[in-house]
Coordinates of C-alpha atoms and ligand atoms in Angstrom, one line a residue:
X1 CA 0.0 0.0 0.0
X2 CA 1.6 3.0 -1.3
X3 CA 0.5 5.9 1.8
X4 CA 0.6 8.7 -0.8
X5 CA -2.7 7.5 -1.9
X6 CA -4.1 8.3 1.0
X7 CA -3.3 12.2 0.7
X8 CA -6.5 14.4 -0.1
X9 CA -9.1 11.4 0.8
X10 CA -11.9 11.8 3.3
X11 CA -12.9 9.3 6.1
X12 CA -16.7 9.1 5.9
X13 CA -17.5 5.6 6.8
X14 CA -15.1 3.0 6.9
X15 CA -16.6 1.3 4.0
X16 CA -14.7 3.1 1.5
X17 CA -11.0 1.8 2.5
X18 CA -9.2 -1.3 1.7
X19 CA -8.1 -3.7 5.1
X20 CA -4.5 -2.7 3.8
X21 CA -5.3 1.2 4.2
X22 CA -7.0 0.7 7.5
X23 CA -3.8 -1.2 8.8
X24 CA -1.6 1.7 7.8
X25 CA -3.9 4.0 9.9
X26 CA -4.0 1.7 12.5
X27 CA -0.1 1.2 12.5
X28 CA 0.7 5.0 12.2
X29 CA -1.7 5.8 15.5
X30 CA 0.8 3.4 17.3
X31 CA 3.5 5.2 16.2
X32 CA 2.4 8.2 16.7
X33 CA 1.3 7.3 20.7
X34 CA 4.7 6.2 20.9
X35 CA 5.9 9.4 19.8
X36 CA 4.2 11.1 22.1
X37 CA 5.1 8.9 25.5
X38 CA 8.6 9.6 24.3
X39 CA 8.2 13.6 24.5
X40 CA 8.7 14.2 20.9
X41 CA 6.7 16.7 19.8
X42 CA 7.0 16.6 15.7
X43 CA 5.5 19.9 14.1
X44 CA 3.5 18.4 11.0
X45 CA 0.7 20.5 11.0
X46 CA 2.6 24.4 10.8
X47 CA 0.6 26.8 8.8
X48 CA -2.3 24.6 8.5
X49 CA -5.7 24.7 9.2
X50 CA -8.5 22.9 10.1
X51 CA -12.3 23.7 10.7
X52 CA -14.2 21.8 13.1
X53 CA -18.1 21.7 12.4
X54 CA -20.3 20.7 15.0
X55 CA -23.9 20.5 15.1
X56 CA -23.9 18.3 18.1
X57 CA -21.8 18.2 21.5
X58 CA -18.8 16.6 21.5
X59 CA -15.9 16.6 24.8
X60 CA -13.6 13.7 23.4
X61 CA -13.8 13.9 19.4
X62 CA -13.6 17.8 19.5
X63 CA -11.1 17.8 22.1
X64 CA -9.1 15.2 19.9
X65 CA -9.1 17.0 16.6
X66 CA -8.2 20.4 18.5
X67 CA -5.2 19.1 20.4
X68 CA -3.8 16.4 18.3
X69 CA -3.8 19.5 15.3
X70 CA -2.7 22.2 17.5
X71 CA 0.2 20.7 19.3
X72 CA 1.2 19.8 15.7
X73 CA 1.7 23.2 15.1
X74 CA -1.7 23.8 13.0
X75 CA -4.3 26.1 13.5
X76 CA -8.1 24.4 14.8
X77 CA -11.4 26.6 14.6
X78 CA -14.2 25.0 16.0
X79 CA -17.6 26.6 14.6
X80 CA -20.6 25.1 16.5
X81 CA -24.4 25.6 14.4
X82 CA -24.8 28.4 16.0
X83 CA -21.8 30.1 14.7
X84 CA -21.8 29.4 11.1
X85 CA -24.9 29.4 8.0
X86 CA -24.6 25.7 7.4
X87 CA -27.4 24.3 6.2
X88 CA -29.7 27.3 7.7
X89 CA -28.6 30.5 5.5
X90 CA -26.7 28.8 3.3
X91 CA -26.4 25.1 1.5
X92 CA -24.4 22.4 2.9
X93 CA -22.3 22.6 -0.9
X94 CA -22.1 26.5 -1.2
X95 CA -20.7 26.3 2.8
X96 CA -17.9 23.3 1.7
X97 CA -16.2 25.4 -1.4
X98 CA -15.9 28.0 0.4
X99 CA -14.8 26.5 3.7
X100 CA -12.8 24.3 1.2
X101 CA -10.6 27.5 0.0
X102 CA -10.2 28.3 3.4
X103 CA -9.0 25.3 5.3
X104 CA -6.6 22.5 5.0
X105 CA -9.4 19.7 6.1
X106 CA -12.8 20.0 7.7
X107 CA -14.4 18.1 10.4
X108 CA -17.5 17.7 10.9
X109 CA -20.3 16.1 13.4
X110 CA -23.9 16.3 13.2
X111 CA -27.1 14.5 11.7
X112 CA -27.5 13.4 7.8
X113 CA -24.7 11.5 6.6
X114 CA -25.5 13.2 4.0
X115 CA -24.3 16.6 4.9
X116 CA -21.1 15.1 5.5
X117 CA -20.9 13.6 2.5
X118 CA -22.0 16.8 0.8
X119 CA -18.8 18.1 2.4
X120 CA -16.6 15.4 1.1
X121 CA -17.8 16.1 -2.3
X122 CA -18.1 20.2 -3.0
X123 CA -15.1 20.8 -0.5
X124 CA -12.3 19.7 -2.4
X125 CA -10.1 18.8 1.0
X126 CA -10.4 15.7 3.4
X127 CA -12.9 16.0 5.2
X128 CA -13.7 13.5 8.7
X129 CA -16.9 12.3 9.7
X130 CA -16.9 12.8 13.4
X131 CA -20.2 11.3 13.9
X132 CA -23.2 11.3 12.6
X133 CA -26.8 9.6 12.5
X134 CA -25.3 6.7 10.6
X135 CA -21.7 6.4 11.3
X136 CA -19.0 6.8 13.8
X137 CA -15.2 5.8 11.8
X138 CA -12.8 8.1 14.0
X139 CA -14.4 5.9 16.8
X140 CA -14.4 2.7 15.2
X141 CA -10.2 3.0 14.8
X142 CA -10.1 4.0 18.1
X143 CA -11.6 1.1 19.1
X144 CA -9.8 -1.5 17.3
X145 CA -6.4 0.1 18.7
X146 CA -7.3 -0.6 21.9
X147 CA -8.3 -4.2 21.0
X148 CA -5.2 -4.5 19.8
X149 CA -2.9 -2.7 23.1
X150 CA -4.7 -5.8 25.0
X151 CA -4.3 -8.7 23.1
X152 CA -1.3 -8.2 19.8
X153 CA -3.4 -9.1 17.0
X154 CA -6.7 -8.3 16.6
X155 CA -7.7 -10.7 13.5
X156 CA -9.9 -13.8 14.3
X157 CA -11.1 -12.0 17.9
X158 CA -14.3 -11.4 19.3
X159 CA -16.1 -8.4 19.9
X160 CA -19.5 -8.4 21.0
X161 CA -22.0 -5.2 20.8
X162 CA -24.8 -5.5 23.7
X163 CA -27.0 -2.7 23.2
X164 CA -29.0 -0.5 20.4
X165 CA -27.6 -2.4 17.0
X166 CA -28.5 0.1 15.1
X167 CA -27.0 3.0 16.1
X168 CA -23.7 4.7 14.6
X169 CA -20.7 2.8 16.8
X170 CA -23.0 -0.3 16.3
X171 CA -22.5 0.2 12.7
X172 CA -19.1 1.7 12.3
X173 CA -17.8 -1.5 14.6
X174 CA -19.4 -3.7 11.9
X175 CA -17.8 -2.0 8.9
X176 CA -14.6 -1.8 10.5
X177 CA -14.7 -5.6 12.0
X178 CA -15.7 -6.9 8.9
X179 CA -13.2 -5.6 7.0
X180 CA -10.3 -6.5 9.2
X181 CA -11.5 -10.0 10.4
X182 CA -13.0 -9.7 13.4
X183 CA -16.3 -11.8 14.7
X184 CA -18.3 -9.3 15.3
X185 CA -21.8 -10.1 17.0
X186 CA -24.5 -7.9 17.9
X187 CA -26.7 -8.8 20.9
X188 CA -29.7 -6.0 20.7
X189 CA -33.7 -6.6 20.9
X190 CA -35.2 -7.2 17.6
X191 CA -37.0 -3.8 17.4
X192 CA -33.1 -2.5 17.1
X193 CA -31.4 -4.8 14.8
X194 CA -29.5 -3.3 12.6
X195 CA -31.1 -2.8 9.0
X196 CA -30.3 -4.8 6.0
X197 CA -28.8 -1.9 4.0
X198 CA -25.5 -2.2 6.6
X199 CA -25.5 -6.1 6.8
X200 CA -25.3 -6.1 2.9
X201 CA -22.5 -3.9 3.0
X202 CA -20.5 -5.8 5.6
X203 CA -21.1 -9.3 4.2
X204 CA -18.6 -9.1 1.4
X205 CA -15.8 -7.8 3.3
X206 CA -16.6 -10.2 5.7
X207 CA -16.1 -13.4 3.3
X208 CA -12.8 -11.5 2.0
X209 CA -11.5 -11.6 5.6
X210 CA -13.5 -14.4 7.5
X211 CA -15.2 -12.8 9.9
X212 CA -17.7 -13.9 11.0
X213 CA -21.1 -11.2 11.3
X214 CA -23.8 -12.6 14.1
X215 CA -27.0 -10.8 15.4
X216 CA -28.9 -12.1 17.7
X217 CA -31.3 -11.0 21.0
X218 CA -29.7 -13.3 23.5
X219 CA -27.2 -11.7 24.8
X220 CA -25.5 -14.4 27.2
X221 CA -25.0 -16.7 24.2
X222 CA -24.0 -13.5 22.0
X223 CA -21.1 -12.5 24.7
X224 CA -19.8 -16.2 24.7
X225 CA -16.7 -16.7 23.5
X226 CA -16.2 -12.5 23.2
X227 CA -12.8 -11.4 23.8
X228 CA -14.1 -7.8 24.0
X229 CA -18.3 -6.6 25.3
X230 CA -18.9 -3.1 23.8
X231 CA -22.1 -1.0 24.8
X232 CA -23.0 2.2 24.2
X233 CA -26.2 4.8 25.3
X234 CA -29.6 3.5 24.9
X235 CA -30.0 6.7 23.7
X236 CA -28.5 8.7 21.1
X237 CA -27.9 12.1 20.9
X238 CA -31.2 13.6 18.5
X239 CA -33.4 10.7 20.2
X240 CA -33.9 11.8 23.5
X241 CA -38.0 12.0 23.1
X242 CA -37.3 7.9 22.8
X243 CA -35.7 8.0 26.4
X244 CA -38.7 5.9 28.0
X245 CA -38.8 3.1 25.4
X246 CA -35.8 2.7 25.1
X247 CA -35.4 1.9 28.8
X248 CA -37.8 -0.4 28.4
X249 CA -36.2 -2.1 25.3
X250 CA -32.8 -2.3 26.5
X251 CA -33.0 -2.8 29.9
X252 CA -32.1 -6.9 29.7
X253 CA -29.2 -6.0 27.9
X254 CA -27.3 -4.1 30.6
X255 CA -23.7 -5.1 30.4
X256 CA -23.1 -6.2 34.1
X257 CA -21.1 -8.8 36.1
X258 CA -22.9 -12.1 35.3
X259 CA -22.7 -10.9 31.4
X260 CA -19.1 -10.3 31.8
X261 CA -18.6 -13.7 33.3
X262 CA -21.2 -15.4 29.8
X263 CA -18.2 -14.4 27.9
X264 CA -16.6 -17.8 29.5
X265 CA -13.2 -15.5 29.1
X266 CA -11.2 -14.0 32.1
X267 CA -9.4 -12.4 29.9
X268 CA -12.1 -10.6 28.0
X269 CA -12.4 -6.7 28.6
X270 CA -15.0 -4.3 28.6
X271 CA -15.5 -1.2 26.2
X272 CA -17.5 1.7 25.5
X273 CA -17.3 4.9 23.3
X274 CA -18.3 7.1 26.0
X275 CA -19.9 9.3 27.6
X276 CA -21.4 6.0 29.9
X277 CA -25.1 6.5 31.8
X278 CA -23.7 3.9 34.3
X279 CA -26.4 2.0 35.8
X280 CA -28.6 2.0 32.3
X281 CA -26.4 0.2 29.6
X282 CA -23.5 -0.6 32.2
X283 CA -23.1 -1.2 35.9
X284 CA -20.6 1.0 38.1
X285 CA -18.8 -2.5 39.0
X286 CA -18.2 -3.2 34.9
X287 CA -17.0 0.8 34.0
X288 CA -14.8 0.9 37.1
X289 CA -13.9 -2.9 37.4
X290 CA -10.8 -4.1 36.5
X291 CA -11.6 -5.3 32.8
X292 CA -12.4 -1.8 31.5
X293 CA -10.3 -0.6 29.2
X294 CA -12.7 2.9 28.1
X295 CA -9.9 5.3 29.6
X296 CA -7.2 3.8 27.3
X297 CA -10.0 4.1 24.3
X298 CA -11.0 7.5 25.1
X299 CA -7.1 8.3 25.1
X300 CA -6.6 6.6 22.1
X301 CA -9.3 8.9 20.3
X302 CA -6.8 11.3 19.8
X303 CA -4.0 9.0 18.6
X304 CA -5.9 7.8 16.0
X305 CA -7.7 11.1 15.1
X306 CA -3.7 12.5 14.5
X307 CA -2.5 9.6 12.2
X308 CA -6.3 10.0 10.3
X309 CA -4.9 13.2 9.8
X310 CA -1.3 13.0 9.1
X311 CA -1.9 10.0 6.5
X312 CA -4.6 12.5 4.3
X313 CA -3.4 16.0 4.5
Ligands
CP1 N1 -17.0 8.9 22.0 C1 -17.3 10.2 21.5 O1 -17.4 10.5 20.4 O2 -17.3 11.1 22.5 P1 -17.8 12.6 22.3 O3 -19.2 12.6 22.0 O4 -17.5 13.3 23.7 O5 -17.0 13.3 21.2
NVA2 N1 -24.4 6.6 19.9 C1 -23.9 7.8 20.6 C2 -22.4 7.9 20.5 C3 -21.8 9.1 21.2 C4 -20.3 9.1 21.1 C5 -24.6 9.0 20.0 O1 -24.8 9.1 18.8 O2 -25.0 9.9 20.8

């Protein structure tokens, strides 16, 4: 994989990279941790700049882009909805050419997909998905990192997703599982099974690497065998009005001690994107216990949020 083809491209979903590509990213957030635990403070980023868009709150994916660009040397602005005419005053593709002759890359975090994409495609810079209805990539590499700090290699592992299967990290974790061979089960109630459109992406790169894609509504036989339990909020951010169904819906697939213990591993560890309700979709004991590896993930945000960064502009 020659990394000079990865200069100018966007991350939107993970969908549109090869295994090989992903493993460079992968490979240069390692090196760049390292770089950093070290003290080195390279300057890759001087006289650059990127503009961070978000229509919804963010601490650890804003906080990642801003330091892991600034302390590069490069120049961050963050413009919230209520700073900028996106999408209110002005079209999503009139907002990217001009943003596009302004900045070095573009973030942004919101809604539609499609606004992102929109982005991607009048802009004529990278531009980073930092979360939106559908996806959450930054995450997803994030994620797999950490996998990988705990147990080397992350092909052929388990990772099980106990919670709302439909919702962005849900989906992101199956792109990004399925393309770098992974068993990847989701354990979710049926009303929240992830839709066919997603499954039919992930089932060819899951042949290609042979993974192996489960859903199901148990979730002690899903987290059997899982070297990694993943959860996330019953409730996303734009859902809130769903708050009391949800509870209802998801409230047998709290990750807890005795679904810990149904993965059969001692060695398996517990994840989560963050921000945690803890004592909805995970008990204080799991978060805090010694299996939880969401500091190390969170940290990692911003590792793998500089390399994402590094490799495309
Ligand atoms: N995990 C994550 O994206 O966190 P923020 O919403 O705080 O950015
Ligand atoms: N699914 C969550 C992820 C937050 C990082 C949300 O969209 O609110």
């Amino acid at each position: 994989m020659d990394p000079k083809k990865l200069k100018g491209r966007s991350l939107l979903s993970w969908k549109d990279y090869t295994p090989e590509e992903i493993r460079y990213f992968l490979d240069l957030s390692k090196q760049v941790k390292a770089e950093k635990k070290r003290g080195e403070r390279p300057q890759r980023f001087v006289g650059k700049t990127i503009a961070l868009l978000f229509e919804k709150r963010s601490t650890r994916t804003r906080c990642s882009f801003e330091t892991a660009f600034g302390e590069e040397g490069g120049h961050p602005v963050f413009l919230s909805s209520q700073d900028i005419q996106l999408g209110a005053k002005e079209s999503v593709e009139d907002t990217a050419r001009v943003l596009g002759r302004m900045f070095d890359a573009i973030e942004f975090r919101g809604f539609k997909q499609s606004t992102v994409d929109t982005l991607a495609k009048y802009s004529g810079v990278p531009v980073y998905n930092g979360l939106t209805d559908a996806f959450h990539p930054t995450q997803a590499l994030a994620d797999l990192m950490t996998i990988e700090e705990e147990f080397g290699e992350s092909k052929g592992r388990k990772l099980c997703f106990v919670g709302d299967g439909r919702n962005n990290v849900a989906r992101s974790l199956m792109v990004i599982c399925s393309q770098m061979g992974l068993d990847f089960t989701i354990a979710s109630p049926r009303e929240l099974f992830p839709d066919a459109e997603i499954r039919a992406i992930c089932e060819p790169f899951a042949k290609k690497s042979g993974s192996k894609i489960v859903v199901t509504d148990d979730p002690a036989s899903g987290v059997a065998g899982a070297d990694a339990i993943y959860t996330d909020v019953w409730v996303s951010m734009g859902e809130e009005a769903l708050k009391a169904e949800r509870t209802k819906l998801l409230s047998p697939y709290q990750v807890n001690a005795k679904l810990m213990a149904a993965t059969g591993k001692p060695s398996s560890i517990f994840l989560h994107c963050l921000p945690a309700v803890k004592g909805e979709e995970v008990t204080e004991e799991v978060i805090e216990g010694s299996r939880s590896r969401v500091w190390d993930q969170a940290e990692n945000r911003k590792h793998t949020i500089k390399a994402i960064m590094l490799a495309t502009i």
